[in-house]
Short mmCIF file of C-alpha atoms and ligand atoms in Angstrom, two decimals:
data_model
loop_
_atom_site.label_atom_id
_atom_site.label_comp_id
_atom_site.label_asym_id
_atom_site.label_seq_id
_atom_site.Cartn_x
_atom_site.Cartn_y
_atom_site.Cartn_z
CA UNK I 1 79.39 93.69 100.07
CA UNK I 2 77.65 96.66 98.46
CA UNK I 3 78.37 100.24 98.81
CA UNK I 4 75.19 100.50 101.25
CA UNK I 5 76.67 97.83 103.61
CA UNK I 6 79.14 100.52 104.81
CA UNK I 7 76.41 103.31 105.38
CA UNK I 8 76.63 104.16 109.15
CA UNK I 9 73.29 103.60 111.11
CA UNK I 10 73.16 104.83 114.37
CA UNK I 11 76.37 106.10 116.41
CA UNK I 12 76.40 107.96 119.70
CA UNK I 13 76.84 111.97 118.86
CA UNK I 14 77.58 112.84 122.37
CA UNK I 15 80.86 112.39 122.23
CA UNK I 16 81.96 115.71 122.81
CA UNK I 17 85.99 115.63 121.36
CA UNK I 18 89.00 113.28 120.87
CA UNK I 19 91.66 112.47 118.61
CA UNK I 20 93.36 109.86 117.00
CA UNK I 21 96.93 109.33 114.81
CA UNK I 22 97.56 107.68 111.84
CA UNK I 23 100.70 107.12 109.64
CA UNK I 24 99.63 105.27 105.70
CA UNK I 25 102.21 104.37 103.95
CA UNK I 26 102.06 104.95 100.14
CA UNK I 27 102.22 101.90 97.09
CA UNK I 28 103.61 100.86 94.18
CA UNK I 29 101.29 99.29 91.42
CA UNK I 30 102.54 96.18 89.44
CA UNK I 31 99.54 95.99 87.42
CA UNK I 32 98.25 99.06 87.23
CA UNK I 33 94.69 100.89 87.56
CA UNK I 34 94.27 103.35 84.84
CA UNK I 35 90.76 104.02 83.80
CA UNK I 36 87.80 104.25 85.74
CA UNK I 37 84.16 104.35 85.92
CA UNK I 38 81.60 106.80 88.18
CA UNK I 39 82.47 107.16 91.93
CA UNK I 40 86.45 105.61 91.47
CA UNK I 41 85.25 102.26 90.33
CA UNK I 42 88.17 100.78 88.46
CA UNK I 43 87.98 99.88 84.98
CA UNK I 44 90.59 96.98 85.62
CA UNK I 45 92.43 95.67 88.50
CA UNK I 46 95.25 96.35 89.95
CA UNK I 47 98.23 94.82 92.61
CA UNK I 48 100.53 96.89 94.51
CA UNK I 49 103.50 96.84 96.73
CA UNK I 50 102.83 98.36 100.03
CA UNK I 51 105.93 100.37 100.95
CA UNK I 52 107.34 101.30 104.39
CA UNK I 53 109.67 104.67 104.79
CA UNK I 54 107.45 106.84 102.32
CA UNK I 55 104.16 107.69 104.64
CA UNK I 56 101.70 109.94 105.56
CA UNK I 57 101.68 110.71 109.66
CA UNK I 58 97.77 112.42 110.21
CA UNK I 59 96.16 114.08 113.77
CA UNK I 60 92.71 113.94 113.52
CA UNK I 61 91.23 116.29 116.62
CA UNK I 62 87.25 116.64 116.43
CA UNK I 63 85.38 118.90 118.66
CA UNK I 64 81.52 118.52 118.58
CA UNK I 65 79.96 121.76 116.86
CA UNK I 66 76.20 122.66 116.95
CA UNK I 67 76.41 124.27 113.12
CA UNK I 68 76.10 121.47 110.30
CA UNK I 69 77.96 122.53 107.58
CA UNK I 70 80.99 120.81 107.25
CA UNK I 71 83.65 122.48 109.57
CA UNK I 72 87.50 121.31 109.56
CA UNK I 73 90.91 123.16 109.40
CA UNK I 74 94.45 121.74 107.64
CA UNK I 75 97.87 121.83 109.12
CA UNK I 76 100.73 120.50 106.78
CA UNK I 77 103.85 120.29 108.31
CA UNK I 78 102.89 122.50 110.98
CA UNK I 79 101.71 125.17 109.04
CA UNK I 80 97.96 126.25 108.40
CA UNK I 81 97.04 124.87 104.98
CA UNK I 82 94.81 126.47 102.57
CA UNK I 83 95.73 123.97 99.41
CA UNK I 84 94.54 121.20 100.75
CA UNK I 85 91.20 122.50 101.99
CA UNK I 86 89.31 122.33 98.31
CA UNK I 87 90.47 118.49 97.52
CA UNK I 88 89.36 117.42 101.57
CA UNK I 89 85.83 119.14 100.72
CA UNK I 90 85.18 117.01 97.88
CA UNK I 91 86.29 113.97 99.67
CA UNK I 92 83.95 114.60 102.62
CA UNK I 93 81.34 115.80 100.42
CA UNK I 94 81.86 111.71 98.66
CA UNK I 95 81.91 109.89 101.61
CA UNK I 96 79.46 111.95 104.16
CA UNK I 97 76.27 109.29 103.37
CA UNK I 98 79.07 106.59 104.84
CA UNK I 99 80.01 109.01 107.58
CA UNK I 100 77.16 111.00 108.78
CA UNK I 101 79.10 112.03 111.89
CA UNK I 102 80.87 114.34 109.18
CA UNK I 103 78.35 117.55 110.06
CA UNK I 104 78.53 116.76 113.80
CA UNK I 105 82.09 118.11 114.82
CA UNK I 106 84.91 120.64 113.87
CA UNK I 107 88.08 118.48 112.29
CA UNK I 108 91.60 119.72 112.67
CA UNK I 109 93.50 117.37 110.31
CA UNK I 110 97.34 118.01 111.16
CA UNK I 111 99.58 116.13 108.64
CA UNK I 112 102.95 115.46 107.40
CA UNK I 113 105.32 113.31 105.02
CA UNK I 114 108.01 111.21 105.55
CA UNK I 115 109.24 112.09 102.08
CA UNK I 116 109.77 115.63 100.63
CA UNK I 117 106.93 117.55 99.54
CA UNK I 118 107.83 118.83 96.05
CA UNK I 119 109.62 115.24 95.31
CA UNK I 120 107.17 114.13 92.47
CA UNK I 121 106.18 111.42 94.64
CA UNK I 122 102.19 111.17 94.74
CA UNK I 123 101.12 111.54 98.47
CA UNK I 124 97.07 110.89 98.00
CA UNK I 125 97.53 107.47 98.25
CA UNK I 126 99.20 107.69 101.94
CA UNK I 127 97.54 110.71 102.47
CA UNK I 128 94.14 109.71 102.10
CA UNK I 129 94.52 106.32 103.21
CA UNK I 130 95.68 108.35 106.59
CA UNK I 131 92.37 110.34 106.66
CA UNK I 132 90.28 107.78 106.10
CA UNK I 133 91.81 105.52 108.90
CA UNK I 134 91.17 108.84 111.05
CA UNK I 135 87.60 108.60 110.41
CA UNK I 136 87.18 105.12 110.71
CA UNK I 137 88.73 105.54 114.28
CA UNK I 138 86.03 108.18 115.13
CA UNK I 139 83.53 105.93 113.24
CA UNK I 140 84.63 103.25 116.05
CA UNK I 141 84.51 105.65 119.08
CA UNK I 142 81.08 107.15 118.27
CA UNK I 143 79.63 103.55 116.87
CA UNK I 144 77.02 101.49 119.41
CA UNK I 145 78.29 97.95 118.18
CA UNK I 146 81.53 97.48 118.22
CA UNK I 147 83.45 97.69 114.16
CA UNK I 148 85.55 94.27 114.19
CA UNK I 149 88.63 94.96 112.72
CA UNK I 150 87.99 92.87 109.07
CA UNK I 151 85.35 95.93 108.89
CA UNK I 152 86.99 98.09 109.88
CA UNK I 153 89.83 98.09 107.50
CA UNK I 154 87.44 97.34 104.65
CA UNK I 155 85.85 100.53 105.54
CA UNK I 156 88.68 102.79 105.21
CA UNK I 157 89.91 101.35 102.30
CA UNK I 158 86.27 102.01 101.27
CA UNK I 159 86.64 105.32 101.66
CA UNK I 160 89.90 106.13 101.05
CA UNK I 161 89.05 104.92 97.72
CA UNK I 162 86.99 108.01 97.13
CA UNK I 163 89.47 110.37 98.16
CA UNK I 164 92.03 108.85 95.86
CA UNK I 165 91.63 105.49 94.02
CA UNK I 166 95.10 103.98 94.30
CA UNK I 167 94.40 104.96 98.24
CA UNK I 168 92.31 102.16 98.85
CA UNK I 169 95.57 99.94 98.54
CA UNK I 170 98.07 101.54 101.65
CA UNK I 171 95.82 100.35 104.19
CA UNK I 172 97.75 96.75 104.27
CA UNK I 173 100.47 95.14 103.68
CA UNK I 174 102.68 93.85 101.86
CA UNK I 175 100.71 93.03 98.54
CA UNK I 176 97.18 94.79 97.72
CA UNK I 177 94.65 93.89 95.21
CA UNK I 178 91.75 96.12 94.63
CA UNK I 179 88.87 95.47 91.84
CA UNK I 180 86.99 92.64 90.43
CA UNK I 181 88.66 90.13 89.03
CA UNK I 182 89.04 86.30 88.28
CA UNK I 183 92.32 85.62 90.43
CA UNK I 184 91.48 86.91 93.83
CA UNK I 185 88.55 87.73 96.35
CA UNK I 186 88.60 91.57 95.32
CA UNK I 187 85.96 93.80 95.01
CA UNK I 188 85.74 97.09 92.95
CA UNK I 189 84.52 98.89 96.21
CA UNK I 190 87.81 98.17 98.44
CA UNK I 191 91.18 96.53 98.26
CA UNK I 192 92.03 93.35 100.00
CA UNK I 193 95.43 91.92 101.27
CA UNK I 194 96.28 89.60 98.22
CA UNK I 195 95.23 85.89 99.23
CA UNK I 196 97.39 84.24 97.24
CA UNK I 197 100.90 82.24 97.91
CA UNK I 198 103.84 84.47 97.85
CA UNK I 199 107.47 83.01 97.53
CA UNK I 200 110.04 84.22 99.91
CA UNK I 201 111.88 85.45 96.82
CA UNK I 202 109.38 88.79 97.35
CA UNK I 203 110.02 88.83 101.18
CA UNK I 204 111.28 92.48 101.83
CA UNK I 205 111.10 93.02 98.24
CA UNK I 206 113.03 96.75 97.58
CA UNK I 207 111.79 99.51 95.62
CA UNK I 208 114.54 102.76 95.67
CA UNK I 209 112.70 105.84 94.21
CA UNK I 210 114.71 107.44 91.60
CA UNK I 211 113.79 111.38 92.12
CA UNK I 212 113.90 112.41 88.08
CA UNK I 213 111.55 115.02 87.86
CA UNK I 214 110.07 116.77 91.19
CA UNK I 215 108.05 119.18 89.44
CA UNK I 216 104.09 119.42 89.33
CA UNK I 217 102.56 116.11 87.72
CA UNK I 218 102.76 117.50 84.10
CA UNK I 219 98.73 115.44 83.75
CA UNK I 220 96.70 115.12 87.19
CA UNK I 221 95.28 111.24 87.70
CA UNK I 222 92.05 112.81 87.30
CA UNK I 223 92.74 114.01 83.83
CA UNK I 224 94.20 110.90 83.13
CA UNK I 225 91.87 108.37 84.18
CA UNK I 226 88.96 110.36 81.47
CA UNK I 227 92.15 109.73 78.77
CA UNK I 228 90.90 106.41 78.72
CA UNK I 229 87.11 107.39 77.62
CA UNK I 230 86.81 106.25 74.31
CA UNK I 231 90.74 105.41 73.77
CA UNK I 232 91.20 103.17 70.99
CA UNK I 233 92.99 100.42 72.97
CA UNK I 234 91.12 101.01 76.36
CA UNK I 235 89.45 97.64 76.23
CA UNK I 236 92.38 95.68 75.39
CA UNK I 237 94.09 97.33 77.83
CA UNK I 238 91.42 96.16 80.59
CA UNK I 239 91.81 92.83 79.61
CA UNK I 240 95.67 92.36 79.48
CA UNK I 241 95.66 94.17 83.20
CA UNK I 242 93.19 90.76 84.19
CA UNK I 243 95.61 88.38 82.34
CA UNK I 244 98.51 90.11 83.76
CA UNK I 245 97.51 89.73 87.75
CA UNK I 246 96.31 86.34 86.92
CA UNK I 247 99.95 85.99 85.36
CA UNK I 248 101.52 87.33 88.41
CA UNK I 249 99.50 85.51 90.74
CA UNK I 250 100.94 82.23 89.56
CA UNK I 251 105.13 83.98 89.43
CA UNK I 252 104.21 85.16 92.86
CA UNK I 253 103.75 82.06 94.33
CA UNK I 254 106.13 80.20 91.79
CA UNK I 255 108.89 82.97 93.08
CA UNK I 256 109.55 83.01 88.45
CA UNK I 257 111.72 86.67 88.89
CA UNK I 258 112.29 86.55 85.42
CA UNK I 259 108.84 86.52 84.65
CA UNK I 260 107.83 89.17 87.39
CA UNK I 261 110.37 91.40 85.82
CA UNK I 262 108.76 91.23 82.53
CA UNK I 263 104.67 91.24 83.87
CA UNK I 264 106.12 94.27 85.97
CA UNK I 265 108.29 96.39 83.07
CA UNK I 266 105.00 95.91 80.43
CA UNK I 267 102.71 97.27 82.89
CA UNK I 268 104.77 100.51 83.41
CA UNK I 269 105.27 100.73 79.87
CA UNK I 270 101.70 100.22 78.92
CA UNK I 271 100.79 102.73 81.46
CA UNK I 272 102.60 105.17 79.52
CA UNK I 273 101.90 103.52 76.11
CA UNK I 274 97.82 104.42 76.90
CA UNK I 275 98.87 107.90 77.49
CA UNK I 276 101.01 108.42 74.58
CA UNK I 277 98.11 107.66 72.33
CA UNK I 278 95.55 108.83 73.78
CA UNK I 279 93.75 112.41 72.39
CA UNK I 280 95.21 114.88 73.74
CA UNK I 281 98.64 112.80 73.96
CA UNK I 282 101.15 113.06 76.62
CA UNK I 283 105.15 112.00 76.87
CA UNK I 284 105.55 111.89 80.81
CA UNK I 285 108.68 110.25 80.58
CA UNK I 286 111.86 112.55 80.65
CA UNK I 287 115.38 112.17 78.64
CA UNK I 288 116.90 110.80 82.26
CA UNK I 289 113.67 108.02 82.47
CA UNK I 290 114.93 106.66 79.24
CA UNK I 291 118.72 107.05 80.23
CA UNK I 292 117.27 104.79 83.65
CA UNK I 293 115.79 102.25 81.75
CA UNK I 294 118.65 101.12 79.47
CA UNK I 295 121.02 101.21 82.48
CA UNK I 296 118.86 98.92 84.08
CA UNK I 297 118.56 96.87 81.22
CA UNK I 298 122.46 96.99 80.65
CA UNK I 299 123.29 95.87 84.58
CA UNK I 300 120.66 93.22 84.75
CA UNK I 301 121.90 91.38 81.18
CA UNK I 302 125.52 91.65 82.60
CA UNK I 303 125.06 90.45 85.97
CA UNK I 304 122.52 88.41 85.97
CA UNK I 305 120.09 90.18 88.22
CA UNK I 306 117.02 90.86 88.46
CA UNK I 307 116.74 93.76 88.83
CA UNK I 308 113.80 96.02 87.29
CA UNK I 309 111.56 99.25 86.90
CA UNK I 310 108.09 100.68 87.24
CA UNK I 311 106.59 103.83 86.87
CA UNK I 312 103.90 105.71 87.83
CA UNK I 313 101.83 108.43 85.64
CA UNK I 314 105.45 110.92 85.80
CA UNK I 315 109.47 110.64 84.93
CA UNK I 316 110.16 109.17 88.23
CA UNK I 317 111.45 105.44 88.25
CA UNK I 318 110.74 102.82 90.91
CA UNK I 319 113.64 100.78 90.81
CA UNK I 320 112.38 97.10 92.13
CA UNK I 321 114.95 94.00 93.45
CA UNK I 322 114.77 91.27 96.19
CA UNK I 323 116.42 91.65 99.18
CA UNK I 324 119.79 89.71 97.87
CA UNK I 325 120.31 92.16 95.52
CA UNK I 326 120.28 94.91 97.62
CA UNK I 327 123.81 95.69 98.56
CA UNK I 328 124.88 95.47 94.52
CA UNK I 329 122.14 97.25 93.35
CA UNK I 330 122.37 99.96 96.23
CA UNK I 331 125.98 100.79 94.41
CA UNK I 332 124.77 100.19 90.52
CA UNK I 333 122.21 103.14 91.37
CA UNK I 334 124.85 105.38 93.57
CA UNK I 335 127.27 105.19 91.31
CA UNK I 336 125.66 104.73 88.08
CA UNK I 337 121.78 106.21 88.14
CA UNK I 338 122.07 108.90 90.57
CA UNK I 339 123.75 111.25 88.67
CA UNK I 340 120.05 111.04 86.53
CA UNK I 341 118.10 111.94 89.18
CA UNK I 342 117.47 115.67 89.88
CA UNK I 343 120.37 116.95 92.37
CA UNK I 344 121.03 113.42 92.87
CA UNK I 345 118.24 112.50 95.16
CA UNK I 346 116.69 109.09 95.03
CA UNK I 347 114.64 107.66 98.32
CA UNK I 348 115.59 103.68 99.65
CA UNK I 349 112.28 101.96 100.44
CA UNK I 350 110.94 98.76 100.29
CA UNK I 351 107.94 95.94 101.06
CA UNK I 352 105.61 97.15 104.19
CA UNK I 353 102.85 95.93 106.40
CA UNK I 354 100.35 98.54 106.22
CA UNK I 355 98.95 101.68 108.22
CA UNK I 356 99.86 101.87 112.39
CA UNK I 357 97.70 103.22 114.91
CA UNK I 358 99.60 106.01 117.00
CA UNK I 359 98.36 105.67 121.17
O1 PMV L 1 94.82 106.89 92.57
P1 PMV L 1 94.98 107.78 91.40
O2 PMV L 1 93.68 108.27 90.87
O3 PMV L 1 95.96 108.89 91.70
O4 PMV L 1 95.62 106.93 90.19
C1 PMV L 1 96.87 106.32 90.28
C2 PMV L 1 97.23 105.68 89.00
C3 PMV L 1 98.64 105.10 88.91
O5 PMV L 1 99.45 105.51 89.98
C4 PMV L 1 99.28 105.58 87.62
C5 PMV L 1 98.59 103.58 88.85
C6 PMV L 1 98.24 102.87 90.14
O6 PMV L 1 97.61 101.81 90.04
O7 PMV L 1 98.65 103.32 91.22
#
């Protein structure tokens, strides 16, 4: 596949309105995508978790219009959006060649979270895996062949990828692999349900969100990503994300926890390693991030678990565990990590199967 392949030829524009729902859930990278190249092509890549309770629900009503500027109004929560307006311009304004139905009709995009708004917790990734799933659904009412469904999912994950690149992973479930690489069928352009074995060790795999920080990301992925123009250890850093997913490939279908644990604890490090050293630097990690870590560190030497954390580019920790664990490790964080997390708040989640189609 090239990025032409998912240019849309001829569709019917008489459709004069519908609508269509869909909730995204958002991910959780193991290896993780930081760095990229021009139009959100990865510089390494990457494997995620899909997760299940923390999603985007999205209404997309269009209403053929006879103006062709682009035409669409926001609703967040119910309320009219302004916020949102500039960051769903650009993204229309990236995919429209793919689209071209984009000019033809007024959108009202009507949207909501599953988790709280101001909870540090990223929602492009579910959010504009939701949009794009919106589109694709109009793409498949207005198209004059019918979009088989291997396509069709490619194709959002196509473009959700240009609204947000970790996006192009919450289309599927339960693990994700986007970009090219050695180990699996990926491509840079979309992500693909990862083809390889996994053990039922990772079956309903857990991942509770430790709420540290809910502030404004202290460094937008955008800004980030460019940290890794020119950083000193960027290449090196591409390469150990390849040997990592190849390394985690082989524990995934070996079921090796131990070994997950430690591919999965390096990444998030590194992650925040390449931003700690890069010019300008940045510490993302907070006092109660550190405090986290060792407690993890602490329960899983003494009780043999295996327990462990990730992190994405803030203070927030991902708290991972199989689904034996989960009763034990429920408590360890209640009564031990919670009192870390800003007003106590931390959000249960776990493995998923991808984005559902409302009827
Ligand atoms: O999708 P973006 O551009 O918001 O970047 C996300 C980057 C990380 O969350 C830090 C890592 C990842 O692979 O999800």
């Amino acid at each position: 596949m090239i990025a032409e392949d998912f240019i849309l030829k001829n569709y019917n524009s008489n459709i004069e309105r519908g609508a269509v729902k869909w909730e995204s859930p958002s991910n959780i990278a193991l290896v993780k995508y930081w760095g990229k190249k021009k139009n959100q092509i990865p510089e390494n890549p990457s494997i995620s978790f899909t997760l299940s309770n923390c999603k985007t629900i999205t209404k997309l009503t269009y209403t053929k219009k006879e103006s062709k500027n682009f035409s669409f109004e926001v609703y967040f929560e119910g309320e009219k959006n302004e916020a949102f307006k500039p960051k769903i311009q650009t993204f229309f304004e990236r995919i429209e060649e793919y689209v071209p139905f984009l000019r033809d009709y007024h959108f009202k995009i009507e949207t909501s979270n599953t988790f709280p708004h101001s909870s540090g917790i990223a929602s492009s990734a579910s959010g504009m895996s939701a949009l794009a799933l919106c589109l694709m659904s109009v793409e498949r009412s207005l198209s004059v062949v019918e979009v088989a469904d291997k396509v069709f999912k490619q194709k959002a994950s196509f473009l959700a990828r240009l609204g947000s690149g970790s996006a192009c992973r919450s289309i599927e479930g339960e693990l994700v692999v986007w970009g090219q690489n050695e180990s699996t069928e990926s491509s840079d352009l979309y992500g693909i349900k990862f083809d390889g074995e996994v053990h039922p060790n990772f079956k309903d795999y857990q991942d509770t969100i430790l709420l540290v920080d809910k502030g404004e990301k202290q460094v937008s992925s955008t800004v980030g990503h460019k940290l890794m123009f020119g950083h000193p250890f960027a290449e090196q850093r591409f390469a150990q994300a390849h040997d990592n997913l190849a390394k985690l490939k082989t524990v995934l279908a070996s079921g090796d926890l131990q070994t997950f644990v430690k591919i999965v604890e390096s990444e998030a490090l590194t992650l925040h390693a390449m931003m700690m050293t890069s010019m300008p630097y940045f510490i993302l990690m907070k006092p109660n991030t550190l405090e986290i870590i060792n407690k993890i560190w602490k329960y899983r030497a003494e009780n043999d678990s295996n327990v462990c954390f990730t992190l994405d580019a803030g203070a927030n920790v991902h708290v991972l565990y199989p689904e034996n664990e989960k009763e034990s490790v429920l408590k360890f964080i209640k009564n031990e990590l919670a009192e870390f997390c800003q007003n106590g708040h931390f959000i249960t989640d776990f493995i998923g199967k991808g984005a559902q189609l409302h009827n």
